[in-house]
Coordinates of N, CA, C and O in Angstrom, one line a residue:
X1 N 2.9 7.0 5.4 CA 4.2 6.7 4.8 C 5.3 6.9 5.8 O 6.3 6.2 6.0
X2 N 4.9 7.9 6.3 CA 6.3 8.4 7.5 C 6.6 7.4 8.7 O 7.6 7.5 9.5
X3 N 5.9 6.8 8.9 CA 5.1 5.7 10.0 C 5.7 4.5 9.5 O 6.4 3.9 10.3
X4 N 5.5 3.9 8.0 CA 6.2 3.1 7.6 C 8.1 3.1 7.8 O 8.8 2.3 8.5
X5 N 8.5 4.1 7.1 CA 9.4 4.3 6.8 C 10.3 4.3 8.4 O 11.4 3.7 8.6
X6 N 9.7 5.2 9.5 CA 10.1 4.8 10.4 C 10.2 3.1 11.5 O 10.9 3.0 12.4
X7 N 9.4 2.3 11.1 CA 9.4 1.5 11.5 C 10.3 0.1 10.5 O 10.6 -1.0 10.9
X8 N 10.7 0.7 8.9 CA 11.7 0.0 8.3 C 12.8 0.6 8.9 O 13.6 -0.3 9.0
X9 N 13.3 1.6 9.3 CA 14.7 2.1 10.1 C 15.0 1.1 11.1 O 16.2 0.6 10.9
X10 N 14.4 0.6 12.0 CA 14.7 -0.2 12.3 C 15.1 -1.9 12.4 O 15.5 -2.7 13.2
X11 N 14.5 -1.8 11.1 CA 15.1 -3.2 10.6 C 16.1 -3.5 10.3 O 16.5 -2.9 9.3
X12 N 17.2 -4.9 11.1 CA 18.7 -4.6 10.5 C 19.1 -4.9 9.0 O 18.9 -6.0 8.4
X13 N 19.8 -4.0 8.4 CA 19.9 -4.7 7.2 C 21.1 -5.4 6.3 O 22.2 -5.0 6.3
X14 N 20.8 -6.1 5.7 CA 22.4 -6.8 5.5 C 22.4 -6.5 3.7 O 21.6 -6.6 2.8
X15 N 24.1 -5.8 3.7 CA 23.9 -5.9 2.3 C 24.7 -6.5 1.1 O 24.8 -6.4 -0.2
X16 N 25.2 -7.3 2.2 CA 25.4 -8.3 1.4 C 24.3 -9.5 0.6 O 24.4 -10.1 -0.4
X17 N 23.8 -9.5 1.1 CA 22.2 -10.1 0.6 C 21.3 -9.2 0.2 O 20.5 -9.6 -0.7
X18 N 21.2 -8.1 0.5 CA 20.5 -6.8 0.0 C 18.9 -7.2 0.6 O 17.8 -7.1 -0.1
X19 N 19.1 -7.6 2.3 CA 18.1 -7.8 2.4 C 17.8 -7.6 4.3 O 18.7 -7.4 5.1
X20 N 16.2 -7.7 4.5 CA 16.4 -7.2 6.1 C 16.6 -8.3 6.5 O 16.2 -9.3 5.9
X21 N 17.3 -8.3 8.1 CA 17.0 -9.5 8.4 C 16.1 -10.1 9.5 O 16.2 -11.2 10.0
X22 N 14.9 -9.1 10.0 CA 13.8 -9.3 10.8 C 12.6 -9.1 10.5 O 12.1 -8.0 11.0
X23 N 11.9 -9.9 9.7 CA 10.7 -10.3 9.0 C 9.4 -9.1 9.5 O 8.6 -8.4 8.8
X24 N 9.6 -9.1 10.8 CA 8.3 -8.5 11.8 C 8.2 -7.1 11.5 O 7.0 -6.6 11.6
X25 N 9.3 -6.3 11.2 CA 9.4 -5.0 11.1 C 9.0 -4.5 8.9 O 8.6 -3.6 8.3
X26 N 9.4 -5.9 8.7 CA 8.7 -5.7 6.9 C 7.4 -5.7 7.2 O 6.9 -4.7 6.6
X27 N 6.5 -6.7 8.1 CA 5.6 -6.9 7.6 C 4.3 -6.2 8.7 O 3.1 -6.5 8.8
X28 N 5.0 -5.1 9.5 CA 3.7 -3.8 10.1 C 4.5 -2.8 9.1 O 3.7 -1.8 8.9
X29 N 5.7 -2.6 8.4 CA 5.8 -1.4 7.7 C 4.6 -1.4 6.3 O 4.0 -0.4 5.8
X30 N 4.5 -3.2 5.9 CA 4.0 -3.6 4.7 C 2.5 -3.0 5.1 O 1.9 -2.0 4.5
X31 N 1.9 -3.7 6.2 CA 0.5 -3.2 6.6 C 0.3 -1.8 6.7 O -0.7 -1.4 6.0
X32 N 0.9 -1.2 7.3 CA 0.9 0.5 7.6 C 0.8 1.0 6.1 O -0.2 1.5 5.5
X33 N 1.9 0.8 5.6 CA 1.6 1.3 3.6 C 0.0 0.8 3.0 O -0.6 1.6 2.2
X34 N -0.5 -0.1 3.3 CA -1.5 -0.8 2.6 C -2.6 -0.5 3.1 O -3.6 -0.5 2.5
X35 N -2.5 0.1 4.8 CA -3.8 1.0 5.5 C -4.2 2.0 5.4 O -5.3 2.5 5.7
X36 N -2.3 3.1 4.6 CA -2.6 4.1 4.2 C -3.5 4.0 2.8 O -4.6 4.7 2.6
X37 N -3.0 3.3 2.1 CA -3.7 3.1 0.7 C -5.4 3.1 0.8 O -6.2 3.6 0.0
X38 N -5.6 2.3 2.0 CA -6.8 2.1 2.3 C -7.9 3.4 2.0 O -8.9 3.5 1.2
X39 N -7.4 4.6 3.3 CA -7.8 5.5 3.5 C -8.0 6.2 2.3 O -9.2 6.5 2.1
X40 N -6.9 6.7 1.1 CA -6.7 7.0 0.0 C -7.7 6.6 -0.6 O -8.3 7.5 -1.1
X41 N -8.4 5.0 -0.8 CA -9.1 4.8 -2.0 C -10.2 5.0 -1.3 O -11.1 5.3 -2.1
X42 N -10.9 5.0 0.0 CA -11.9 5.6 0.4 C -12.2 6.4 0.4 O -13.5 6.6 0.4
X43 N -11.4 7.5 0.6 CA -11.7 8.8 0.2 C -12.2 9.1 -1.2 O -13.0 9.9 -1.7
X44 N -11.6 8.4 -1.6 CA -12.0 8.9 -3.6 C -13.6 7.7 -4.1 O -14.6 8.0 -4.9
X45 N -13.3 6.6 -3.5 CA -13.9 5.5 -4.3 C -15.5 5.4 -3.4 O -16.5 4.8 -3.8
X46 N -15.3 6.2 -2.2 CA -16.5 5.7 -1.5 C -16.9 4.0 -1.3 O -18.0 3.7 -1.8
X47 N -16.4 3.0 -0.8 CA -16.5 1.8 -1.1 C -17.4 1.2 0.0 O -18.3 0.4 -0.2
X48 N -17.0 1.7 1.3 CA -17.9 1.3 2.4 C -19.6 1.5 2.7 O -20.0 2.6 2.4
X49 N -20.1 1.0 3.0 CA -21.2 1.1 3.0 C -22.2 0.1 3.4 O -22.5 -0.4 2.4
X50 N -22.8 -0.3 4.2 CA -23.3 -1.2 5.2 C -22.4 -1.4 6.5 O -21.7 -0.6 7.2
X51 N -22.7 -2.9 6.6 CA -21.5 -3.0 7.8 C -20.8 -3.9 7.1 O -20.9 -4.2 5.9
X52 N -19.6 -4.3 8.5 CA -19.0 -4.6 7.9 C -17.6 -4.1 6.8 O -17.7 -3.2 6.1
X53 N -16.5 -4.8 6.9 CA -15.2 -4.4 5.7 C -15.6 -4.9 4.5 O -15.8 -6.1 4.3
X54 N -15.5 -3.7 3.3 CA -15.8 -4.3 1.9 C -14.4 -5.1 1.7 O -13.3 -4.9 2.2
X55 N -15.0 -6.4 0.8 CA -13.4 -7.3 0.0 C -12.8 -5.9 -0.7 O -13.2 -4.8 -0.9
X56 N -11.6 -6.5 -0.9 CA -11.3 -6.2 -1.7 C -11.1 -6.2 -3.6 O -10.5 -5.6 -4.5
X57 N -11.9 -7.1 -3.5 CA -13.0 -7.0 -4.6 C -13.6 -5.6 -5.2 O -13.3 -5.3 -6.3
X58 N -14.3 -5.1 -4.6 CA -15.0 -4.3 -4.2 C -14.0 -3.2 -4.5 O -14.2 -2.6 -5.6
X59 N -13.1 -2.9 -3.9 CA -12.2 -1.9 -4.2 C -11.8 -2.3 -5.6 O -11.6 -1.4 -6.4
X60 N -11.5 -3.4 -6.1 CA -10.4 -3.2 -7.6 C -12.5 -3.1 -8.2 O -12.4 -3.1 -9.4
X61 N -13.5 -3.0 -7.9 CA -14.5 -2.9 -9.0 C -14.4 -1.8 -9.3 O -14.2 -1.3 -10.4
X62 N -14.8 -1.0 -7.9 CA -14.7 0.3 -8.2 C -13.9 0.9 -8.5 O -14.5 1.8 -9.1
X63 N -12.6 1.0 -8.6 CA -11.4 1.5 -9.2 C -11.2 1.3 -10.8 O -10.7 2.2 -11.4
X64 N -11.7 0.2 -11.3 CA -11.5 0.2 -12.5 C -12.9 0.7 -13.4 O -12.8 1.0 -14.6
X65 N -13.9 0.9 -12.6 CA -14.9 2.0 -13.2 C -14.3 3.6 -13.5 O -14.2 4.4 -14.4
X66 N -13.9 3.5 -12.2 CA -13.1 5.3 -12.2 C -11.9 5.3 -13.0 O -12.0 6.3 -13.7
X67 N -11.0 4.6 -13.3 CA -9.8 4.9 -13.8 C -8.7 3.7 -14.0 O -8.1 3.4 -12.9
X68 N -8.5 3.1 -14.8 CA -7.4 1.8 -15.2 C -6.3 2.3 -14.2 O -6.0 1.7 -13.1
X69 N -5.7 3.3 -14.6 CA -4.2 3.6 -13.9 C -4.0 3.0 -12.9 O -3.2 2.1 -12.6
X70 N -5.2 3.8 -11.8 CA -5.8 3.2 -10.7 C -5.8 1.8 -10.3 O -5.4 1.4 -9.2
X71 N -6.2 1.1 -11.2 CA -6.7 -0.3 -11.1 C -5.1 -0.8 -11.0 O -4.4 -1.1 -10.0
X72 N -4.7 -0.6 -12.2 CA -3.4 -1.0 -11.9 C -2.4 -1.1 -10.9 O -1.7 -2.2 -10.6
X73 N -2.2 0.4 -10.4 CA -1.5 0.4 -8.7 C -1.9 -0.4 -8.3 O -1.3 -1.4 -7.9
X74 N -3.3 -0.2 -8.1 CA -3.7 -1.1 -7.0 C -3.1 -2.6 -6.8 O -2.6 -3.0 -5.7
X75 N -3.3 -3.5 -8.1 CA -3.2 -4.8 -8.4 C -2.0 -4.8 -7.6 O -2.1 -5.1 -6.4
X76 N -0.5 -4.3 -8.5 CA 0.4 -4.4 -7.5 C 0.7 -4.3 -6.5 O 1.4 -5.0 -5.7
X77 N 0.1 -3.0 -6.4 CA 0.0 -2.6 -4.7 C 0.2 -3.7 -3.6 O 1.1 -4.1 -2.8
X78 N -1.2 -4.2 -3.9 CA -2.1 -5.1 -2.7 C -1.0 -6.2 -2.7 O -0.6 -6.6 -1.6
X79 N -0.4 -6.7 -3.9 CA 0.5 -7.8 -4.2 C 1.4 -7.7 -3.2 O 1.7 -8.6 -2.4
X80 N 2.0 -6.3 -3.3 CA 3.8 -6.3 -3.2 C 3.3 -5.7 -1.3 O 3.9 -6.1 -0.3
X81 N 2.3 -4.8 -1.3 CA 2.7 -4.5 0.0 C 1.5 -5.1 0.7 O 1.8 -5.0 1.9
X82 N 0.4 -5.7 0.7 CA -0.7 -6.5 1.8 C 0.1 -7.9 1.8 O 0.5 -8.3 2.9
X83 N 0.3 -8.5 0.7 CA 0.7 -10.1 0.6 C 2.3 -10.5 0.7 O 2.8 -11.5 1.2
X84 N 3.2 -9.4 -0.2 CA 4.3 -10.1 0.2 C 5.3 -9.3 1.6 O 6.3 -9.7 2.2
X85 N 4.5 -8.0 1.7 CA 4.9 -7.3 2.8 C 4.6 -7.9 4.1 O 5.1 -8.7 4.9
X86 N 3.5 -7.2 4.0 CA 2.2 -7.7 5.0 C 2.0 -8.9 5.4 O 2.0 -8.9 6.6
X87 N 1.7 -10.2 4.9 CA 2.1 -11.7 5.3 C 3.0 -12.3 5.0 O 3.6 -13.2 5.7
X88 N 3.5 -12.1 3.8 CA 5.1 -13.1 3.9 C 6.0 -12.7 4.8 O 6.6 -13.4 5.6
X89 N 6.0 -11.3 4.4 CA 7.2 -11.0 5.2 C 8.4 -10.9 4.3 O 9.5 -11.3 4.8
X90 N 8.5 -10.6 3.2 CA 9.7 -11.0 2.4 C 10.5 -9.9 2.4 O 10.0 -8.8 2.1
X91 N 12.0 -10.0 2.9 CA 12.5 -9.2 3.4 C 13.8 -8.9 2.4 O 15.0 -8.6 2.8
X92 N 13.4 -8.9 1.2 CA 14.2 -8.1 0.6 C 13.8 -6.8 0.0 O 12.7 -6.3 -0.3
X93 N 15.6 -6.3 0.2 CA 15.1 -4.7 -0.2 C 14.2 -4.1 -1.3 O 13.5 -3.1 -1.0
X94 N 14.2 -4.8 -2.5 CA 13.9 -4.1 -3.7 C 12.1 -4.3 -3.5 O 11.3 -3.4 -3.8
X95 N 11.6 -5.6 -2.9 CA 10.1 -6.0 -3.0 C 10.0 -4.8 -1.4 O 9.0 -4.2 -1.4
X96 N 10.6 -4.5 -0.4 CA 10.1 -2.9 0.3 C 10.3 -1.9 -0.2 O 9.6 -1.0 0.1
X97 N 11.5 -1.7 -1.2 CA 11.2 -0.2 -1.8 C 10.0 -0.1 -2.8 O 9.3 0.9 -3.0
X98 N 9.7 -1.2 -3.4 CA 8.6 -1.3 -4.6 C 7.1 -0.7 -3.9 O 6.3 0.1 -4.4
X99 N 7.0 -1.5 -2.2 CA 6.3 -1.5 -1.5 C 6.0 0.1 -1.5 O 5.1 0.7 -2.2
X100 N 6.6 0.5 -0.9 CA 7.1 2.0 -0.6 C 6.5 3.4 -2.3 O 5.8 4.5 -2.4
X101 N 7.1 2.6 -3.2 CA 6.8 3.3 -4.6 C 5.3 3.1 -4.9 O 4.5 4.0 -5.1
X102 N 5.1 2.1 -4.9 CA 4.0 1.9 -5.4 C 2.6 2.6 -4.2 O 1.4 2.7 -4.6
X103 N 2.9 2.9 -3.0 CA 2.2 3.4 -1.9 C 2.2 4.9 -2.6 O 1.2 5.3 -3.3
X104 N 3.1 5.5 -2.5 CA 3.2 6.8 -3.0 C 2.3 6.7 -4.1 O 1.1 7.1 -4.0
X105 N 2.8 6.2 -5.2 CA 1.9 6.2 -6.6 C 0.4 6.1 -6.3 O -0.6 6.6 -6.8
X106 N 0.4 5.1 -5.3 CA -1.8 5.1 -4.8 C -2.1 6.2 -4.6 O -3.1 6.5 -5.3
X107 N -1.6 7.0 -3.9 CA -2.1 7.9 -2.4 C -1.8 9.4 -3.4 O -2.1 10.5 -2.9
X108 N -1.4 9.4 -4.6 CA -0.8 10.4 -5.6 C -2.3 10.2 -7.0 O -2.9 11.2 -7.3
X109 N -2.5 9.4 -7.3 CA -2.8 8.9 -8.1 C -4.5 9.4 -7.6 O -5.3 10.0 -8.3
X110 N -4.8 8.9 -6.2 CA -5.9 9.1 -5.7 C -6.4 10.8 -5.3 O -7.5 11.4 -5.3
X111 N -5.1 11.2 -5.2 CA -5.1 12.6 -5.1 C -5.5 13.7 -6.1 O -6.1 14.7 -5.8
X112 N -5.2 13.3 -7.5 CA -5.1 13.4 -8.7 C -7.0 13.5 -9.1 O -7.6 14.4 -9.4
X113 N -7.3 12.3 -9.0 CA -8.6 11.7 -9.2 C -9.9 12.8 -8.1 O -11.1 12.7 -8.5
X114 N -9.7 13.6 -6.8 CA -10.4 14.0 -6.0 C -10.9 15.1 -6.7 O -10.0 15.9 -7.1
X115 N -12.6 15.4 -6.9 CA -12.5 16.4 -7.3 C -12.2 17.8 -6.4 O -12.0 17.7 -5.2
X116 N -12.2 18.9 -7.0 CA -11.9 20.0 -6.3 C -12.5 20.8 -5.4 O -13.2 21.5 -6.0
X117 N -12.4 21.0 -4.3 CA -13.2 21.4 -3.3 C -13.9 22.8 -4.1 O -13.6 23.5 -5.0
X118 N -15.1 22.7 -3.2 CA -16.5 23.5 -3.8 C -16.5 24.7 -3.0 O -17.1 24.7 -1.9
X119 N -15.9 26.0 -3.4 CA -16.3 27.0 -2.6 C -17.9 27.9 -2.4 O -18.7 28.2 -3.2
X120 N -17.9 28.1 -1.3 CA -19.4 28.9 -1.9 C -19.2 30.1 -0.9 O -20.0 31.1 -0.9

């Protein structure tokens, strides 16, 4: 997230339009949020396995076996920060802060869900 957030600092922003005005810096902040997520639901969901990148398919299956909540972020997630971050590029503020909230909420969410380390 910190990685994100530093790489939206440098996007100029106008606010009178309440929006950025250099597409390229939305859309590696968008990815970086969406790679973090990544990590997050592998850690919990175990999804990899062969070769190869599982779809993401694969991830909302498994997520919604483990937990709705889950499934839910995710949906959005993927929406607001892989597709409209990440390839559109859409450079208004409110669809990167959502980006931003909804990252948190995964990476929180996934945290929640880990069971508790095993002492022995």
């Amino acid at each position: 997230m910190a990685n994100a957030e530093e790489i939206i600092k440098k996007a100029e922003y106008d606010p009178e339009t309440r929006s950025y005005l250099d597409n390229k810096y939305i859309k590696t902040a968008g990815n970086i949020l969406w790679n973090g997520c990544l990590v997050a639901l592998e850690a919990l969901l175990h999804v990899r396995t062969g070769k190869g990148r599982p779809s993401i398919a694969k991830y909302k299956e498994a997520a919604g076996k483990r937990d709705r909540m889950l499934l839910g972020l995710m949906n959005a997630g993927y929406d607001t920060m892989h597709l409209c971050m990440g390839y559109d590029g859409l450079q208004g503020k409110k669809v990167c802060d959502s980006g931003f909230e909804y990252a948190n909420d995964i990476i929180n969410r996934c945290s929640k869900l880990m069971p508790a380390p095993v002492c022995v």
